[in-house]
Structure formats: C-alpha cells, structure tokens
Amino acid sequence: MIREATPGDVPVILAMIGELAAYERAPEAAQATEAQLTEALFGPQPAAFALIAEDGDAPVGFALWFRNFSTWTGTHGVYLEDLYVRPEARGGGHGKALLAALAEICVARGYERFEWSVLDWNEPSIGFYRSIGAQPMDEWTVFRLTGKALHNLAGTSRVNGA
C-alpha cells in the first residue's frame, strides 16, 4: 500500500534516509534532523513531499520528491530526490508502486516530466528503471556546488538582499 506521509512518519523516513545513505556508501552524508525534515515536509511552506510504502502496517519504503519546472514545456514536473525500499521488502513491488504513484501525480496535475538521478554503479536500480521505460539522460552531467565553493560564489553576488 502507498500513502502520503504524515508527521508521525518523520522518524521512520529519517531512519530510511540513513539506510539509503549507507547503501550508497556515504553514511556520513545523511545529516538531516527530525526538525529539518518535519519543517521541509509539513511546515507552512513545504519544500518536499513524501510517500510511504507499507507492507501490512509496517513502513518498508519511501519516496521523497519535490516539484521542479521546465522552461521548455512551461510546466512543473516531479523530481524524485530519494526512493528507498528496505532490503527485506525488495522484490515485493513496493518500488514500482511508489514510482507509479508519483507518475499518477504527474499525470493528474498535468506535469510533463518525472526525473531522478541514480548512481552509475547501481546496476540493479538502473535495470529496474529501464524495465519501466525510463531513459537515461546520457548527454547531461549533474553539477553540484556545496561547502566552501558555494559560499565563495555567494560572496560574489551583487543581488540586493541576497
């Protein structure tokens, strides 16, 4: 079963984020707190949204997403930040059900794109994504600015109030 996350799900979502970070070989990178996640998902201006996959009453996976925007299509889309299914529940259809629920959100709201990133070594996920018809964006490279480089660039801003 797939359902929208509630504030009571924040601890389990945070735990699964930690599990995902460990799977992705970067456990130290998962630094979000319950307070941050609660504000991001359920604050007055939510920055992200989450779905929970359950097996019976037990949460076994989640999808955390936010809206993006395409200047080419003039429409919003969904960017899937994290998709995770606990190892003991893999192969049970939970990942596909989470993706199908997000695809349904896209179609219902007139969003024309549903995008996400996957680590290039994660062959099981890549194969799964290809099996549902997703196509890699091989001509694109993701760039990220963080830490000192981010602060250095921000220091050069000439925008008032930035």
mmCIF file of C-alpha atoms in Angstrom:
data_model
loop_
_atom_site.group_PDB
_atom_site.id
_atom_site.type_symbol
_atom_site.label_atom_id
_atom_site.label_comp_id
_atom_site.label_asym_id
_atom_site.label_seq_id
_atom_site.Cartn_x
_atom_site.Cartn_y
_atom_site.Cartn_z
ATOM 1 C CA MET A 1 0.000 0.000 0.000
ATOM 2 C CA ILE A 2 1.192 3.503 -0.815
ATOM 3 C CA ARG A 3 0.063 6.507 1.208
ATOM 4 C CA GLU A 4 1.072 10.100 1.807
ATOM 5 C CA ALA A 5 3.479 10.570 4.683
ATOM 6 C CA THR A 6 2.272 12.134 7.917
ATOM 7 C CA PRO A 7 4.264 13.996 10.592
ATOM 8 C CA GLY A 8 4.338 10.770 12.597
ATOM 9 C CA ASP A 9 6.338 9.146 9.783
ATOM 10 C CA VAL A 10 9.294 11.527 10.107
ATOM 11 C CA PRO A 11 11.353 9.249 12.408
ATOM 12 C CA VAL A 12 10.991 6.246 10.089
ATOM 13 C CA ILE A 13 11.706 8.358 6.998
ATOM 14 C CA LEU A 14 14.842 9.684 8.695
ATOM 15 C CA ALA A 15 15.887 6.127 9.581
ATOM 16 C CA MET A 16 15.398 5.007 5.980
ATOM 17 C CA ILE A 17 17.379 8.025 4.730
ATOM 18 C CA GLY A 18 20.232 6.754 6.898
ATOM 19 C CA GLU A 19 19.818 3.245 5.470
ATOM 20 C CA LEU A 20 19.851 4.671 1.938
ATOM 21 C CA ALA A 21 22.993 6.684 2.666
ATOM 22 C CA ALA A 22 24.711 3.533 3.943
ATOM 23 C CA TYR A 23 23.617 1.628 0.802
ATOM 24 C CA GLU A 24 25.015 4.460 -1.333
ATOM 25 C CA ARG A 25 28.333 4.175 0.537
ATOM 26 C CA ALA A 26 28.039 7.585 2.188
ATOM 27 C CA PRO A 27 26.529 7.099 5.658
ATOM 28 C CA GLU A 28 28.198 10.258 6.984
ATOM 29 C CA ALA A 29 26.376 12.343 4.370
ATOM 30 C CA ALA A 30 22.947 11.806 5.981
ATOM 31 C CA GLN A 31 22.879 14.753 8.385
ATOM 32 C CA ALA A 32 19.242 15.895 8.274
ATOM 33 C CA THR A 33 17.447 16.139 11.602
ATOM 34 C CA GLU A 34 13.861 15.294 12.510
ATOM 35 C CA ALA A 35 13.165 19.009 12.939
ATOM 36 C CA GLN A 36 14.525 19.832 9.487
ATOM 37 C CA LEU A 37 12.598 17.036 7.832
ATOM 38 C CA THR A 38 9.391 17.954 9.659
ATOM 39 C CA GLU A 39 9.714 21.577 8.524
ATOM 40 C CA ALA A 40 10.542 20.581 4.932
ATOM 41 C CA LEU A 41 7.623 18.161 4.627
ATOM 42 C CA PHE A 42 4.959 19.648 6.888
ATOM 43 C CA GLY A 43 5.879 23.266 7.580
ATOM 44 C CA PRO A 44 3.806 26.241 6.406
ATOM 45 C CA GLN A 45 5.550 26.177 3.009
ATOM 46 C CA PRO A 46 6.520 22.558 2.323
ATOM 47 C CA ALA A 47 9.654 22.208 0.230
ATOM 48 C CA ALA A 48 9.169 18.492 -0.394
ATOM 49 C CA PHE A 49 6.631 15.706 -0.144
ATOM 50 C CA ALA A 50 6.837 12.036 0.762
ATOM 51 C CA LEU A 51 5.018 8.805 0.110
ATOM 52 C CA ILE A 52 5.282 5.732 2.320
ATOM 53 C CA ALA A 53 5.162 2.126 1.123
ATOM 54 C CA GLU A 54 3.709 -0.235 3.695
ATOM 55 C CA ASP A 55 3.559 -3.994 3.991
ATOM 56 C CA GLY A 56 0.676 -4.507 6.383
ATOM 57 C CA ASP A 57 1.196 -1.762 8.932
ATOM 58 C CA ALA A 58 4.993 -1.721 8.610
ATOM 59 C CA PRO A 59 6.693 1.036 6.592
ATOM 60 C CA VAL A 60 9.050 -0.670 4.151
ATOM 61 C CA GLY A 61 9.954 2.170 1.800
ATOM 62 C CA PHE A 62 9.539 5.799 0.917
ATOM 63 C CA ALA A 63 9.768 8.274 -1.929
ATOM 64 C CA LEU A 64 10.694 11.887 -1.215
ATOM 65 C CA TRP A 65 10.036 14.333 -4.041
ATOM 66 C CA PHE A 66 9.588 17.978 -4.928
ATOM 67 C CA ARG A 67 8.230 19.969 -7.843
ATOM 68 C CA ASN A 68 10.606 21.234 -10.481
ATOM 69 C CA PHE A 69 9.861 23.357 -13.521
ATOM 70 C CA SER A 70 10.708 23.081 -17.217
ATOM 71 C CA THR A 71 11.130 26.301 -19.146
ATOM 72 C CA TRP A 72 10.886 24.224 -22.332
ATOM 73 C CA THR A 73 7.453 22.768 -21.600
ATOM 74 C CA GLY A 74 6.250 25.577 -19.340
ATOM 75 C CA THR A 75 5.059 23.020 -16.805
ATOM 76 C CA HIS A 76 6.027 21.634 -13.450
ATOM 77 C CA GLY A 77 7.420 18.162 -13.048
ATOM 78 C CA VAL A 78 8.380 15.836 -10.243
ATOM 79 C CA TYR A 79 11.970 15.388 -9.155
ATOM 80 C CA LEU A 80 12.410 12.246 -7.091
ATOM 81 C CA GLU A 81 15.092 13.005 -4.511
ATOM 82 C CA ASP A 82 15.064 9.619 -2.793
ATOM 83 C CA LEU A 83 13.467 6.257 -3.437
ATOM 84 C CA TYR A 84 14.225 3.517 -0.960
ATOM 85 C CA VAL A 85 12.816 0.105 -0.160
ATOM 86 C CA ARG A 86 14.219 -1.835 2.762
ATOM 87 C CA PRO A 87 16.209 -4.922 1.706
ATOM 88 C CA GLU A 88 13.771 -7.423 3.224
ATOM 89 C CA ALA A 89 10.916 -5.908 1.176
ATOM 90 C CA ARG A 90 12.701 -5.637 -2.177
ATOM 91 C CA GLY A 91 11.145 -7.600 -4.987
ATOM 92 C CA GLY A 92 7.684 -7.146 -3.469
ATOM 93 C CA GLY A 93 6.599 -4.420 -5.889
ATOM 94 C CA HIS A 94 6.948 -1.534 -3.426
ATOM 95 C CA GLY A 95 9.454 0.448 -5.508
ATOM 96 C CA LYS A 96 7.339 0.162 -8.625
ATOM 97 C CA ALA A 97 4.231 1.108 -6.643
ATOM 98 C CA LEU A 98 5.950 4.240 -5.316
ATOM 99 C CA LEU A 99 7.038 5.209 -8.837
ATOM 100 C CA ALA A 100 3.547 4.510 -10.203
ATOM 101 C CA ALA A 101 2.011 6.735 -7.515
ATOM 102 C CA LEU A 102 4.373 9.555 -8.483
ATOM 103 C CA ALA A 103 3.611 9.032 -12.178
ATOM 104 C CA GLU A 104 -0.080 9.271 -11.277
ATOM 105 C CA ILE A 105 0.580 12.594 -9.508
ATOM 106 C CA CYS A 106 2.325 13.868 -12.648
ATOM 107 C CA VAL A 107 -0.493 12.858 -14.963
ATOM 108 C CA ALA A 108 -3.259 14.122 -12.672
ATOM 109 C CA ARG A 109 -1.596 17.518 -12.267
ATOM 110 C CA GLY A 110 -0.519 17.974 -15.887
ATOM 111 C CA TYR A 111 3.191 17.656 -15.103
ATOM 112 C CA GLU A 112 5.150 16.555 -18.152
ATOM 113 C CA ARG A 113 8.355 15.242 -16.562
ATOM 114 C CA PHE A 114 9.281 12.808 -13.840
ATOM 115 C CA GLU A 115 13.026 12.770 -13.231
ATOM 116 C CA TRP A 116 15.604 11.390 -10.813
ATOM 117 C CA SER A 117 19.276 10.542 -10.592
ATOM 118 C CA VAL A 118 20.876 7.169 -9.990
ATOM 119 C CA LEU A 119 24.457 6.332 -9.142
ATOM 120 C CA ASP A 120 26.211 4.904 -12.194
ATOM 121 C CA TRP A 121 27.341 1.795 -10.267
ATOM 122 C CA ASN A 122 23.813 0.939 -9.104
ATOM 123 C CA GLU A 123 23.083 -1.626 -11.815
ATOM 124 C CA PRO A 124 20.080 -3.239 -10.077
ATOM 125 C CA SER A 125 18.291 0.109 -9.943
ATOM 126 C CA ILE A 126 19.338 1.091 -13.460
ATOM 127 C CA GLY A 127 17.961 -2.182 -14.797
ATOM 128 C CA PHE A 128 14.733 -1.703 -12.862
ATOM 129 C CA TYR A 129 14.292 1.863 -14.138
ATOM 130 C CA ARG A 130 14.891 0.767 -17.717
ATOM 131 C CA SER A 131 12.324 -2.033 -17.283
ATOM 132 C CA ILE A 132 9.575 0.515 -16.570
ATOM 133 C CA GLY A 133 10.504 2.616 -19.605
ATOM 134 C CA ALA A 134 12.724 5.272 -18.007
ATOM 135 C CA GLN A 135 15.514 6.562 -20.208
ATOM 136 C CA PRO A 136 18.930 7.757 -19.018
ATOM 137 C CA MET A 137 19.863 11.329 -19.881
ATOM 138 C CA ASP A 138 23.309 10.358 -21.142
ATOM 139 C CA GLU A 139 24.045 13.763 -22.658
ATOM 140 C CA TRP A 140 23.644 15.519 -19.312
ATOM 141 C CA THR A 141 26.060 15.730 -16.392
ATOM 142 C CA VAL A 142 24.923 16.699 -12.913
ATOM 143 C CA PHE A 143 26.863 19.540 -11.290
ATOM 144 C CA ARG A 144 26.757 20.380 -7.604
ATOM 145 C CA LEU A 145 28.077 23.370 -5.688
ATOM 146 C CA THR A 146 28.468 22.891 -1.921
ATOM 147 C CA GLY A 147 30.560 23.923 1.056
ATOM 148 C CA LYS A 148 33.310 26.475 0.619
ATOM 149 C CA ALA A 149 32.797 26.759 -3.147
ATOM 150 C CA LEU A 150 29.119 27.586 -2.616
ATOM 151 C CA HIS A 151 29.960 30.228 -0.006
ATOM 152 C CA ASN A 152 32.732 31.681 -2.150
ATOM 153 C CA LEU A 153 30.408 32.100 -5.112
ATOM 154 C CA ALA A 154 27.661 33.562 -2.911
ATOM 155 C CA GLY A 155 30.178 36.135 -1.708
ATOM 156 C CA THR A 156 30.437 37.486 -5.243
ATOM 157 C CA SER A 157 26.681 38.148 -5.556
ATOM 158 C CA ARG A 158 25.582 41.635 -6.499
ATOM 159 C CA VAL A 159 21.897 40.979 -5.853
ATOM 160 C CA ASN A 160 20.392 43.246 -3.215
ATOM 161 C CA GLY A 161 19.354 41.304 -0.151
ATOM 162 C CA ALA A 162 20.968 38.046 -1.277
#
